[in-house]
PDB file of C-alpha atoms in Angstrom:
ATOM      1  CA  MET A 753     -17.653  11.490  11.278  1.00  0.00           C
ATOM      2  CA  GLN A 754     -18.158  10.616   7.129  1.00  0.00           C
ATOM      3  CA  LYS A 755     -16.156  13.646   6.136  1.00  0.00           C
ATOM      4  CA  LEU A 756     -13.147  12.241   7.952  1.00  0.00           C
ATOM      5  CA  PHE A 757     -13.554   9.051   6.361  1.00  0.00           C
ATOM      6  CA  GLU A 758     -13.968  10.521   3.074  1.00  0.00           C
ATOM      7  CA  TYR A 759     -10.926  12.418   3.553  1.00  0.00           C
ATOM      8  CA  ASN A 760      -8.706   9.651   4.416  1.00  0.00           C
ATOM      9  CA  TRP A 761      -9.806   7.698   1.159  1.00  0.00           C
ATOM     10  CA  LEU A 762      -9.319  10.447  -0.677  1.00  0.00           C
ATOM     11  CA  VAL A 763      -5.964  11.052   0.476  1.00  0.00           C
ATOM     12  CA  ARG A 764      -4.846   7.046   0.581  1.00  0.00           C
ATOM     13  CA  GLY A 765      -6.001   7.438  -3.164  1.00  0.00           C
ATOM     14  CA  GLU A 766      -3.561  10.124  -4.124  1.00  0.00           C
ATOM     15  CA  TRP A 767      -1.112   8.201  -2.026  1.00  0.00           C
ATOM     16  CA  PHE A 768      -1.296   5.174  -4.179  1.00  0.00           C
ATOM     17  CA  ASP A 769      -1.118   7.772  -7.356  1.00  0.00           C
ATOM     18  CA  TRP A 770       2.098   9.094  -5.677  1.00  0.00           C
ATOM     19  CA  CYS A 771       3.544   5.611  -5.123  1.00  0.00           C
ATOM     20  CA  GLY A 772       3.211   5.186  -9.253  1.00  0.00           C
ATOM     21  CA  GLN A 773       6.314   7.589  -9.537  1.00  0.00           C
ATOM     22  CA  VAL A 774       8.406   5.336  -7.027  1.00  0.00           C
ATOM     23  CA  PRO A 775      10.260   2.318  -8.001  1.00  0.00           C
ATOM     24  CA  GLU A 776       8.574  -0.859  -6.499  1.00  0.00           C
ATOM     25  CA  GLU A 777      11.990  -1.643  -4.321  1.00  0.00           C
ATOM     26  CA  GLU A 778      11.506   1.500  -2.713  1.00  0.00           C
ATOM     27  CA  LEU A 779       7.892   0.923  -1.932  1.00  0.00           C
ATOM     28  CA  THR A 780       8.886  -2.335  -0.369  1.00  0.00           C
ATOM     29  CA  ARG A 781      12.163  -0.933   1.179  1.00  0.00           C
ATOM     30  CA  GLU A 782      12.314  -1.680   4.889  1.00  0.00           C
ATOM     31  CA  ARG A 783      12.212   1.957   6.376  1.00  0.00           C
ATOM     32  CA  THR A 784      12.568   3.374  10.098  1.00  0.00           C
ATOM     33  CA  GLY A 785       9.319   3.955  12.171  1.00  0.00           C
ATOM     34  CA  GLY A 786       5.788   3.709  10.761  1.00  0.00           C
ATOM     35  CA  PHE A 787       4.635   0.122   9.829  1.00  0.00           C
ATOM     36  CA  GLY A 788       8.153  -1.014   8.042  1.00  0.00           C
ATOM     37  CA  SER A 789       7.886   0.137   4.480  1.00  0.00           C
ATOM     38  CA  ILE A 790       5.698   2.187   2.312  1.00  0.00           C
ATOM     39  CA  LEU A 791       3.338  -0.480   1.128  1.00  0.00           C
ATOM     40  CA  LYS A 792       3.180  -2.393   4.345  1.00  0.00           C
ATOM     41  CA  THR A 793       2.180   0.950   5.774  1.00  0.00           C
ATOM     42  CA  LEU A 794      -0.893   1.398   3.238  1.00  0.00           C
ATOM     43  CA  VAL A 795      -1.972  -2.007   3.666  1.00  0.00           C
ATOM     44  CA  HIS A 796      -1.851  -1.766   7.444  1.00  0.00           C
ATOM     45  CA  VAL A 797      -4.024   0.925   7.670  1.00  0.00           C
ATOM     46  CA  VAL A 798      -6.737  -0.661   5.071  1.00  0.00           C
ATOM     47  CA  ASP A 799      -6.550  -3.688   7.103  1.00  0.00           C
ATOM     48  CA  ILE A 800      -6.885  -1.740  10.348  1.00  0.00           C
ATOM     49  CA  GLU A 801     -10.285  -0.147   9.154  1.00  0.00           C
ATOM     50  CA  HIS A 802     -11.485  -2.927   7.335  1.00  0.00           C
ATOM     51  CA  ALA A 803     -11.089  -5.303  10.473  1.00  0.00           C
ATOM     52  CA  TRP A 804     -12.591  -2.780  13.055  1.00  0.00           C
ATOM     53  CA  ILE A 805     -15.305  -1.601  11.036  1.00  0.00           C
ATOM     54  CA  ARG A 806     -16.382  -5.243  10.175  1.00  0.00           C
ATOM     55  CA  GLY A 807     -16.382  -5.980  13.717  1.00  0.00           C
ATOM     56  CA  LEU A 808     -18.888  -2.858  14.071  1.00  0.00           C
ATOM     57  CA  MET A 809     -21.036  -4.552  11.241  1.00  0.00           C
ATOM     58  CA  GLY A 810     -21.241  -7.771  13.170  1.00  0.00           C
ATOM     59  CA  GLU A 811     -18.824  -9.630  11.402  1.00  0.00           C
ATOM     60  CA  PRO A 812     -16.100 -11.821  12.757  1.00  0.00           C
ATOM     61  CA  GLU A 813     -12.697 -10.158  13.074  1.00  0.00           C
ATOM     62  CA  SER A 814     -10.315 -11.135  10.194  1.00  0.00           C
ATOM     63  CA  HIS A 815      -7.085  -9.486   8.864  1.00  0.00           C
ATOM     64  CA  TYR A 816      -5.316  -9.590   5.544  1.00  0.00           C
ATOM     65  CA  PRO A 817      -1.634 -10.916   5.187  1.00  0.00           C
ATOM     66  CA  PHE A 818       0.853  -8.442   3.586  1.00  0.00           C
ATOM     67  CA  GLU A 819       2.475 -10.847   1.116  1.00  0.00           C
ATOM     68  CA  PRO A 820      -0.012 -11.268  -1.325  1.00  0.00           C
ATOM     69  CA  TYR A 821      -0.431  -7.400  -1.478  1.00  0.00           C
ATOM     70  CA  ALA A 822       3.048  -6.188  -1.599  1.00  0.00           C
ATOM     71  CA  THR A 823       2.943  -4.823  -5.323  1.00  0.00           C
ATOM     72  CA  LEU A 824       1.255  -1.488  -5.632  1.00  0.00           C
ATOM     73  CA  GLU A 825      -1.177  -3.246  -8.055  1.00  0.00           C
ATOM     74  CA  ALA A 826      -2.232  -5.474  -5.400  1.00  0.00           C
ATOM     75  CA  ALA A 827      -2.163  -2.999  -2.381  1.00  0.00           C
ATOM     76  CA  ARG A 828      -4.527  -0.789  -4.218  1.00  0.00           C
ATOM     77  CA  LYS A 829      -6.881  -3.187  -5.453  1.00  0.00           C
ATOM     78  CA  LEU A 830      -7.067  -4.283  -1.814  1.00  0.00           C
ATOM     79  CA  SER A 831      -7.656  -0.648  -0.489  1.00  0.00           C
ATOM     80  CA  ASP A 832     -10.565  -0.358  -3.222  1.00  0.00           C
ATOM     81  CA  GLU A 833     -12.299  -3.639  -2.378  1.00  0.00           C
ATOM     82  CA  ALA A 834     -11.858  -3.062   1.635  1.00  0.00           C
ATOM     83  CA  ALA A 835     -13.143   0.425   1.199  1.00  0.00           C
ATOM     84  CA  ALA A 836     -15.923  -0.994  -0.928  1.00  0.00           C
ATOM     85  CA  GLU A 837     -16.827  -3.359   1.590  1.00  0.00           C
ATOM     86  CA  ILE A 838     -16.841  -0.855   5.002  1.00  0.00           C
ATOM     87  CA  ARG A 839     -18.386   2.278   2.830  1.00  0.00           C
ATOM     88  CA  PRO A 840     -21.938   1.502   3.412  1.00  0.00           C
ATOM     89  CA  PHE A 841     -21.492   1.051   7.272  1.00  0.00           C
ATOM     90  CA  VAL A 842     -19.556   4.342   7.333  1.00  0.00           C
ATOM     91  CA  LEU A 843     -22.018   6.305   5.161  1.00  0.00           C
ATOM     92  CA  ASP A 844     -24.892   5.197   7.212  1.00  0.00           C
ATOM     93  CA  TRP A 845     -23.147   6.602  10.102  1.00  0.00           C
ATOM     94  CA  THR A 846     -25.353   8.302  12.557  1.00  0.00           C
ATOM     95  CA  ASP A 847     -24.682  10.092  15.663  1.00  0.00           C
ATOM     96  CA  GLU A 848     -26.895   7.834  18.026  1.00  0.00           C
ATOM     97  CA  LEU A 849     -24.493   5.014  17.128  1.00  0.00           C
ATOM     98  CA  ASP A 850     -21.790   7.144  19.113  1.00  0.00           C
ATOM     99  CA  ASP A 851     -22.553   5.401  22.478  1.00  0.00           C
ATOM    100  CA  LYS A 852     -23.323   1.390  21.246  1.00  0.00           C
ATOM    101  CA  ARG A 853     -20.804  -0.455  22.597  1.00  0.00           C
ATOM    102  CA  MET A 854     -18.706  -3.245  21.113  1.00  0.00           C
ATOM    103  CA  ASP A 855     -16.774  -5.044  24.119  1.00  0.00           C
ATOM    104  CA  ILE A 856     -15.272  -2.408  26.244  1.00  0.00           C
ATOM    105  CA  PHE A 857     -15.210   0.631  23.339  1.00  0.00           C
ATOM    106  CA  THR A 858     -17.649   2.843  21.946  1.00  0.00           C
ATOM    107  CA  TYR A 859     -18.628   2.861  18.426  1.00  0.00           C
ATOM    108  CA  GLY A 860     -17.770   6.648  18.266  1.00  0.00           C
ATOM    109  CA  ASP A 861     -14.309   5.996  19.828  1.00  0.00           C
ATOM    110  CA  ILE A 862     -13.455   3.010  17.652  1.00  0.00           C
ATOM    111  CA  MET A 863     -14.368   5.383  14.451  1.00  0.00           C
ATOM    112  CA  ARG A 864     -12.399   8.197  15.697  1.00  0.00           C
ATOM    113  CA  HIS A 865      -9.197   5.921  16.707  1.00  0.00           C
ATOM    114  CA  LEU A 866      -9.844   4.761  12.896  1.00  0.00           C
ATOM    115  CA  ILE A 867      -9.666   8.350  11.601  1.00  0.00           C
ATOM    116  CA  ALA A 868      -6.815   9.282  13.872  1.00  0.00           C
ATOM    117  CA  HIS A 869      -4.839   6.103  12.964  1.00  0.00           C
ATOM    118  CA  GLU A 870      -4.733   6.750   9.110  1.00  0.00           C
ATOM    119  CA  ILE A 871      -4.162  10.190   9.393  1.00  0.00           C
ATOM    120  CA  HIS A 872      -1.313   9.353  11.756  1.00  0.00           C
ATOM    121  CA  HIS A 873       0.405   6.813   9.582  1.00  0.00           C
ATOM    122  CA  ILE A 874      -0.160   9.322   6.364  1.00  0.00           C
ATOM    123  CA  GLY A 875       2.008  11.787   8.242  1.00  0.00           C
ATOM    124  CA  GLN A 876       4.915   9.021   8.459  1.00  0.00           C
ATOM    125  CA  LEU A 877       4.540   8.434   4.569  1.00  0.00           C
ATOM    126  CA  SER A 878       4.951  12.135   4.185  1.00  0.00           C
ATOM    127  CA  ILE A 879       8.775  12.020   6.103  1.00  0.00           C
ATOM    128  CA  TRP A 880       9.667   9.270   4.032  1.00  0.00           C
ATOM    129  CA  SER A 881       8.540  10.932   0.792  1.00  0.00           C
ATOM    130  CA  ARG A 882      10.887  14.128   1.831  1.00  0.00           C
ATOM    131  CA  GLU A 883      13.519  11.772   2.297  1.00  0.00           C
ATOM    132  CA  LEU A 884      12.959  10.179  -1.332  1.00  0.00           C
ATOM    133  CA  GLY A 885      13.445  13.831  -2.384  1.00  0.00           C
ATOM    134  CA  LEU A 886       9.612  13.899  -3.719  1.00  0.00           C
ATOM    135  CA  LYS A 887       6.706  16.271  -2.942  1.00  0.00           C
ATOM    136  CA  PRO A 888       4.177  14.361  -0.496  1.00  0.00           C
ATOM    137  CA  VAL A 889       0.717  14.198  -0.963  1.00  0.00           C
ATOM    138  CA  SER A 890      -1.193  17.392   0.588  1.00  0.00           C
ATOM    139  CA  ALA A 891      -2.846  16.498   3.769  1.00  0.00           C
ATOM    140  CA  ASN A 892      -4.843  19.686   3.697  1.00  0.00           C
ATOM    141  CA  LEU A 893      -8.608  18.902   4.296  1.00  0.00           C
ATOM    142  CA  ILE A 894      -9.298  22.491   2.855  1.00  0.00           C
ATOM    143  CA  LEU A 895      -7.452  24.090   0.456  1.00  0.00           C
ATOM    144  CA  ARG A 896      -6.374  20.908  -1.215  1.00  0.00           C
ATOM    145  CA  GLY A 897      -5.198  22.845  -4.341  1.00  0.00           C
ATOM    146  CA  PRO A 898      -5.754  22.081  -7.565  1.00  0.00           C
ATOM    147  CA  ARG A 899      -6.373  18.382  -8.162  1.00  0.00           C
TER     148      ARG A 899
ATOM    149  CA  MET B 591     -15.493  16.817  17.160  1.00  0.00           C
ATOM    150  CA  GLN B 592     -14.633  17.733  20.841  1.00  0.00           C
ATOM    151  CA  LYS B 593     -13.194  14.534  21.500  1.00  0.00           C
ATOM    152  CA  LEU B 594     -10.704  14.506  18.587  1.00  0.00           C
ATOM    153  CA  PHE B 595      -9.489  17.976  19.737  1.00  0.00           C
ATOM    154  CA  GLU B 596      -9.206  16.286  23.263  1.00  0.00           C
ATOM    155  CA  TYR B 597      -7.183  13.608  21.885  1.00  0.00           C
ATOM    156  CA  ASN B 598      -4.694  15.806  20.158  1.00  0.00           C
ATOM    157  CA  TRP B 599      -4.350  17.926  23.208  1.00  0.00           C
ATOM    158  CA  LEU B 600      -3.507  14.836  25.155  1.00  0.00           C
ATOM    159  CA  VAL B 601      -0.781  13.573  22.739  1.00  0.00           C
ATOM    160  CA  ARG B 602       0.665  16.921  22.244  1.00  0.00           C
ATOM    161  CA  GLY B 603       1.166  16.947  25.871  1.00  0.00           C
ATOM    162  CA  GLU B 604       2.475  13.352  26.019  1.00  0.00           C
ATOM    163  CA  TRP B 605       4.878  14.587  23.334  1.00  0.00           C
ATOM    164  CA  PHE B 606       6.105  17.327  25.401  1.00  0.00           C
ATOM    165  CA  ASP B 607       6.740  15.316  27.845  1.00  0.00           C
ATOM    166  CA  TRP B 608       8.858  13.236  25.513  1.00  0.00           C
ATOM    167  CA  CYS B 609      10.828  16.005  24.314  1.00  0.00           C
ATOM    168  CA  GLY B 610      12.226  16.013  28.045  1.00  0.00           C
ATOM    169  CA  GLN B 611      14.122  13.241  27.218  1.00  0.00           C
ATOM    170  CA  VAL B 612      15.866  14.829  24.174  1.00  0.00           C
ATOM    171  CA  PRO B 613      18.749  17.103  23.833  1.00  0.00           C
ATOM    172  CA  GLU B 614      17.664  20.435  23.036  1.00  0.00           C
ATOM    173  CA  GLU B 615      20.054  20.326  19.927  1.00  0.00           C
ATOM    174  CA  GLU B 616      18.342  17.624  18.589  1.00  0.00           C
ATOM    175  CA  LEU B 617      15.060  19.023  19.359  1.00  0.00           C
ATOM    176  CA  THR B 618      15.912  22.209  17.319  1.00  0.00           C
ATOM    177  CA  ARG B 619      17.956  20.527  14.749  1.00  0.00           C
ATOM    178  CA  GLU B 620      16.800  20.925  11.235  1.00  0.00           C
ATOM    179  CA  ARG B 621      15.245  17.752   9.695  1.00  0.00           C
ATOM    180  CA  THR B 622      14.048  16.336   6.414  1.00  0.00           C
ATOM    181  CA  GLY B 623      10.016  16.891   6.185  1.00  0.00           C
ATOM    182  CA  GLY B 624       7.787  18.294   8.522  1.00  0.00           C
ATOM    183  CA  PHE B 625       7.985  21.738   9.680  1.00  0.00           C
ATOM    184  CA  GLY B 626      11.781  21.631   9.808  1.00  0.00           C
ATOM    185  CA  SER B 627      12.475  20.753  13.401  1.00  0.00           C
ATOM    186  CA  ILE B 628      10.672  18.878  16.260  1.00  0.00           C
ATOM    187  CA  LEU B 629      10.214  22.188  17.777  1.00  0.00           C
ATOM    188  CA  LYS B 630       8.858  23.955  14.691  1.00  0.00           C
ATOM    189  CA  THR B 631       6.558  21.348  14.057  1.00  0.00           C
ATOM    190  CA  LEU B 632       5.136  21.594  17.497  1.00  0.00           C
ATOM    191  CA  VAL B 633       4.826  25.230  17.661  1.00  0.00           C
ATOM    192  CA  HIS B 634       3.503  25.061  14.041  1.00  0.00           C
ATOM    193  CA  VAL B 635       0.472  22.802  15.202  1.00  0.00           C
ATOM    194  CA  VAL B 636       0.010  25.065  18.266  1.00  0.00           C
ATOM    195  CA  ASP B 637      -0.289  28.073  16.021  1.00  0.00           C
ATOM    196  CA  ILE B 638      -2.187  26.986  13.183  1.00  0.00           C
ATOM    197  CA  GLU B 639      -5.070  25.716  15.510  1.00  0.00           C
ATOM    198  CA  HIS B 640      -5.076  28.912  17.731  1.00  0.00           C
ATOM    199  CA  ALA B 641      -5.195  31.282  14.260  1.00  0.00           C
ATOM    200  CA  TRP B 642      -7.861  29.098  12.647  1.00  0.00           C
ATOM    201  CA  ILE B 643     -10.045  29.032  16.046  1.00  0.00           C
ATOM    202  CA  ARG B 644      -9.544  32.547  16.730  1.00  0.00           C
ATOM    203  CA  GLY B 645     -10.810  32.840  13.204  1.00  0.00           C
ATOM    204  CA  LEU B 646     -14.057  31.022  13.966  1.00  0.00           C
ATOM    205  CA  MET B 647     -14.619  32.981  17.311  1.00  0.00           C
ATOM    206  CA  GLY B 648     -14.386  36.093  15.391  1.00  0.00           C
ATOM    207  CA  GLU B 649     -10.786  37.704  16.630  1.00  0.00           C
ATOM    208  CA  PRO B 650      -8.149  38.902  13.902  1.00  0.00           C
ATOM    209  CA  GLU B 651      -6.014  36.459  12.471  1.00  0.00           C
ATOM    210  CA  SER B 652      -2.578  36.048  14.042  1.00  0.00           C
ATOM    211  CA  HIS B 653       0.385  34.014  14.078  1.00  0.00           C
ATOM    212  CA  TYR B 654       3.350  33.310  16.539  1.00  0.00           C
ATOM    213  CA  PRO B 655       6.641  33.799  15.209  1.00  0.00           C
ATOM    214  CA  PHE B 656       8.893  30.544  16.130  1.00  0.00           C
ATOM    215  CA  GLU B 657      12.045  32.315  17.782  1.00  0.00           C
ATOM    216  CA  PRO B 658      10.413  33.460  21.124  1.00  0.00           C
ATOM    217  CA  TYR B 659       9.378  29.453  21.355  1.00  0.00           C
ATOM    218  CA  ALA B 660      12.794  28.002  20.577  1.00  0.00           C
ATOM    219  CA  THR B 661      13.139  26.308  23.650  1.00  0.00           C
ATOM    220  CA  LEU B 662      10.998  23.112  24.993  1.00  0.00           C
ATOM    221  CA  GLU B 663      10.024  25.292  28.146  1.00  0.00           C
ATOM    222  CA  ALA B 664       8.773  28.144  26.193  1.00  0.00           C
ATOM    223  CA  ALA B 665       7.000  25.907  23.384  1.00  0.00           C
ATOM    224  CA  ARG B 666       5.050  24.023  26.150  1.00  0.00           C
ATOM    225  CA  LYS B 667       3.952  27.447  27.788  1.00  0.00           C
ATOM    226  CA  LEU B 668       2.979  28.764  24.156  1.00  0.00           C
ATOM    227  CA  SER B 669       0.776  25.457  23.612  1.00  0.00           C
ATOM    228  CA  ASP B 670      -0.871  25.600  27.292  1.00  0.00           C
ATOM    229  CA  GLU B 671      -1.545  29.462  26.929  1.00  0.00           C
ATOM    230  CA  ALA B 672      -3.212  29.138  23.080  1.00  0.00           C
ATOM    231  CA  ALA B 673      -5.018  26.110  24.008  1.00  0.00           C
ATOM    232  CA  ALA B 674      -6.582  27.748  26.891  1.00  0.00           C
ATOM    233  CA  GLU B 675      -7.450  30.636  24.714  1.00  0.00           C
ATOM    234  CA  ILE B 676      -9.420  28.519  22.060  1.00  0.00           C
ATOM    235  CA  ARG B 677     -10.596  25.413  24.178  1.00  0.00           C
ATOM    236  CA  PRO B 678     -13.892  27.320  25.439  1.00  0.00           C
ATOM    237  CA  PHE B 679     -14.859  27.549  21.978  1.00  0.00           C
ATOM    238  CA  VAL B 680     -14.107  23.945  21.014  1.00  0.00           C
ATOM    239  CA  LEU B 681     -15.866  22.702  24.198  1.00  0.00           C
ATOM    240  CA  ASP B 682     -18.730  24.565  23.124  1.00  0.00           C
ATOM    241  CA  TRP B 683     -19.391  23.066  19.849  1.00  0.00           C
ATOM    242  CA  THR B 684     -22.584  21.912  18.552  1.00  0.00           C
ATOM    243  CA  ASP B 685     -23.501  20.213  15.344  1.00  0.00           C
ATOM    244  CA  GLU B 686     -25.244  23.654  14.244  1.00  0.00           C
ATOM    245  CA  LEU B 687     -22.481  25.268  13.593  1.00  0.00           C
ATOM    246  CA  ASP B 688     -21.039  23.140  10.966  1.00  0.00           C
ATOM    247  CA  ASP B 689     -22.769  24.292   8.033  1.00  0.00           C
ATOM    248  CA  LYS B 690     -21.827  28.287   9.106  1.00  0.00           C
ATOM    249  CA  ARG B 691     -19.299  29.660   6.950  1.00  0.00           C
ATOM    250  CA  MET B 692     -16.378  31.856   7.118  1.00  0.00           C
ATOM    251  CA  ASP B 693     -15.255  33.301   4.062  1.00  0.00           C
ATOM    252  CA  ILE B 694     -15.358  29.946   1.544  1.00  0.00           C
ATOM    253  CA  PHE B 695     -15.023  27.488   4.077  1.00  0.00           C
ATOM    254  CA  THR B 696     -17.696  25.796   6.538  1.00  0.00           C
ATOM    255  CA  TYR B 697     -16.769  26.142  10.264  1.00  0.00           C
ATOM    256  CA  GLY B 698     -16.951  22.011  10.206  1.00  0.00           C
ATOM    257  CA  ASP B 699     -14.434  21.712   7.470  1.00  0.00           C
ATOM    258  CA  ILE B 700     -12.065  24.057   9.519  1.00  0.00           C
ATOM    259  CA  MET B 701     -12.344  21.776  12.339  1.00  0.00           C
ATOM    260  CA  ARG B 702     -11.823  18.693  10.604  1.00  0.00           C
ATOM    261  CA  HIS B 703      -9.152  20.418   8.793  1.00  0.00           C
ATOM    262  CA  LEU B 704      -7.515  21.555  12.150  1.00  0.00           C
ATOM    263  CA  ILE B 705      -7.812  17.647  13.570  1.00  0.00           C
ATOM    264  CA  ALA B 706      -6.374  16.281  10.392  1.00  0.00           C
ATOM    265  CA  HIS B 707      -3.611  18.638  10.537  1.00  0.00           C
ATOM    266  CA  GLU B 708      -2.055  17.871  14.059  1.00  0.00           C
ATOM    267  CA  ILE B 709      -2.136  14.240  13.650  1.00  0.00           C
ATOM    268  CA  HIS B 710      -0.490  14.393  10.044  1.00  0.00           C
ATOM    269  CA  HIS B 711       2.245  16.641  11.810  1.00  0.00           C
ATOM    270  CA  ILE B 712       2.521  14.146  15.057  1.00  0.00           C
ATOM    271  CA  GLY B 713       2.733  10.962  12.437  1.00  0.00           C
ATOM    272  CA  GLN B 714       6.027  12.912  11.083  1.00  0.00           C
ATOM    273  CA  LEU B 715       7.334  13.269  14.710  1.00  0.00           C
ATOM    274  CA  SER B 716       7.025   9.420  15.319  1.00  0.00           C
ATOM    275  CA  ILE B 717       9.502   8.898  12.323  1.00  0.00           C
ATOM    276  CA  TRP B 718      11.869  11.411  13.829  1.00  0.00           C
ATOM    277  CA  SER B 719      11.378   9.657  17.271  1.00  0.00           C
ATOM    278  CA  ARG B 720      12.362   6.000  15.593  1.00  0.00           C
ATOM    279  CA  GLU B 721      15.317   7.660  13.689  1.00  0.00           C
ATOM    280  CA  LEU B 722      16.722   9.070  17.238  1.00  0.00           C
ATOM    281  CA  GLY B 723      16.358   5.441  18.564  1.00  0.00           C
ATOM    282  CA  LEU B 724      13.226   6.561  20.695  1.00  0.00           C
ATOM    283  CA  LYS B 725       9.867   5.139  21.341  1.00  0.00           C
ATOM    284  CA  PRO B 726       7.293   7.532  20.070  1.00  0.00           C
ATOM    285  CA  VAL B 727       4.177   8.362  21.981  1.00  0.00           C
ATOM    286  CA  SER B 728       1.097   6.271  21.351  1.00  0.00           C
ATOM    287  CA  ALA B 729      -1.119   7.600  18.790  1.00  0.00           C
ATOM    288  CA  ASN B 730      -3.845   5.294  19.828  1.00  0.00           C
ATOM    289  CA  LEU B 731      -7.209   6.629  20.565  1.00  0.00           C
ATOM    290  CA  ILE B 732      -8.252   3.746  22.027  1.00  0.00           C
ATOM    291  CA  LEU B 733      -6.067   1.349  23.883  1.00  0.00           C
ATOM    292  CA  ARG B 734      -3.722   3.921  25.015  1.00  0.00           C
ATOM    293  CA  GLY B 735      -2.265   1.607  27.236  1.00  0.00           C
ATOM    294  CA  PRO B 736      -0.821   2.504  30.977  1.00  0.00           C
ATOM    295  CA  ARG B 737      -0.324   6.283  31.279  1.00  0.00           C
TER     296      ARG B 737
END
């Protein structure tokens, strides 16, 4: 389980790097599908991961509004801070937690949902990247090539 | 591990259902990004999963050419047959296999690579779906809603 979260954090960081070459107006431009814009989509995956895992940690649900994070610098800082808050829970994951329940869901299904959720949205970014004429970040988990 | 493969097979099947409403020329039309067209992208995820898992099963690597599967009916049949061939290996997976090696890779990393690979390409289909004015298949693992 941890390895797929670590994969997502690695890939997400590379997408924030990728954003550095893109004019800010393209990062916030509304697009067809996804979560509306490149930055909104990235903030959305940060927010959803953070909100659900806080729930698994027994903390009250809370969501980030988008507006304060509508710049690359602010979105990246949010991502770093949100991931730092939930990373200990993810890294301490053991398979015994898989069947534990929160409401109608198992902890394991929530974790797998979050893994799939982020990879799915990153796939959307890859199309927008090609539409911008840019090479997307590799989605490979193995064979990621030179960094 | 199994649950994320099962999620992918479920979602893939729903994408083949989704394709039923789309004219064949849109399914094979070349698009920007992904694996070139909707059907090529679906056949590609089938092929990559099948090729790698056959490797893990000790079978020689082999790949499907696209042309014989360039219709919805043929692509779906290929998907069903390829998944049937590798499903027993996936369903028999145990964590002891995680560190077993094939060449420079661990079995676990190859399995996680395949999970991420398919979800990533499915995310691409969701953008093309919106560009066609169609609601994409849900990517949710939990809360998939009424079927």
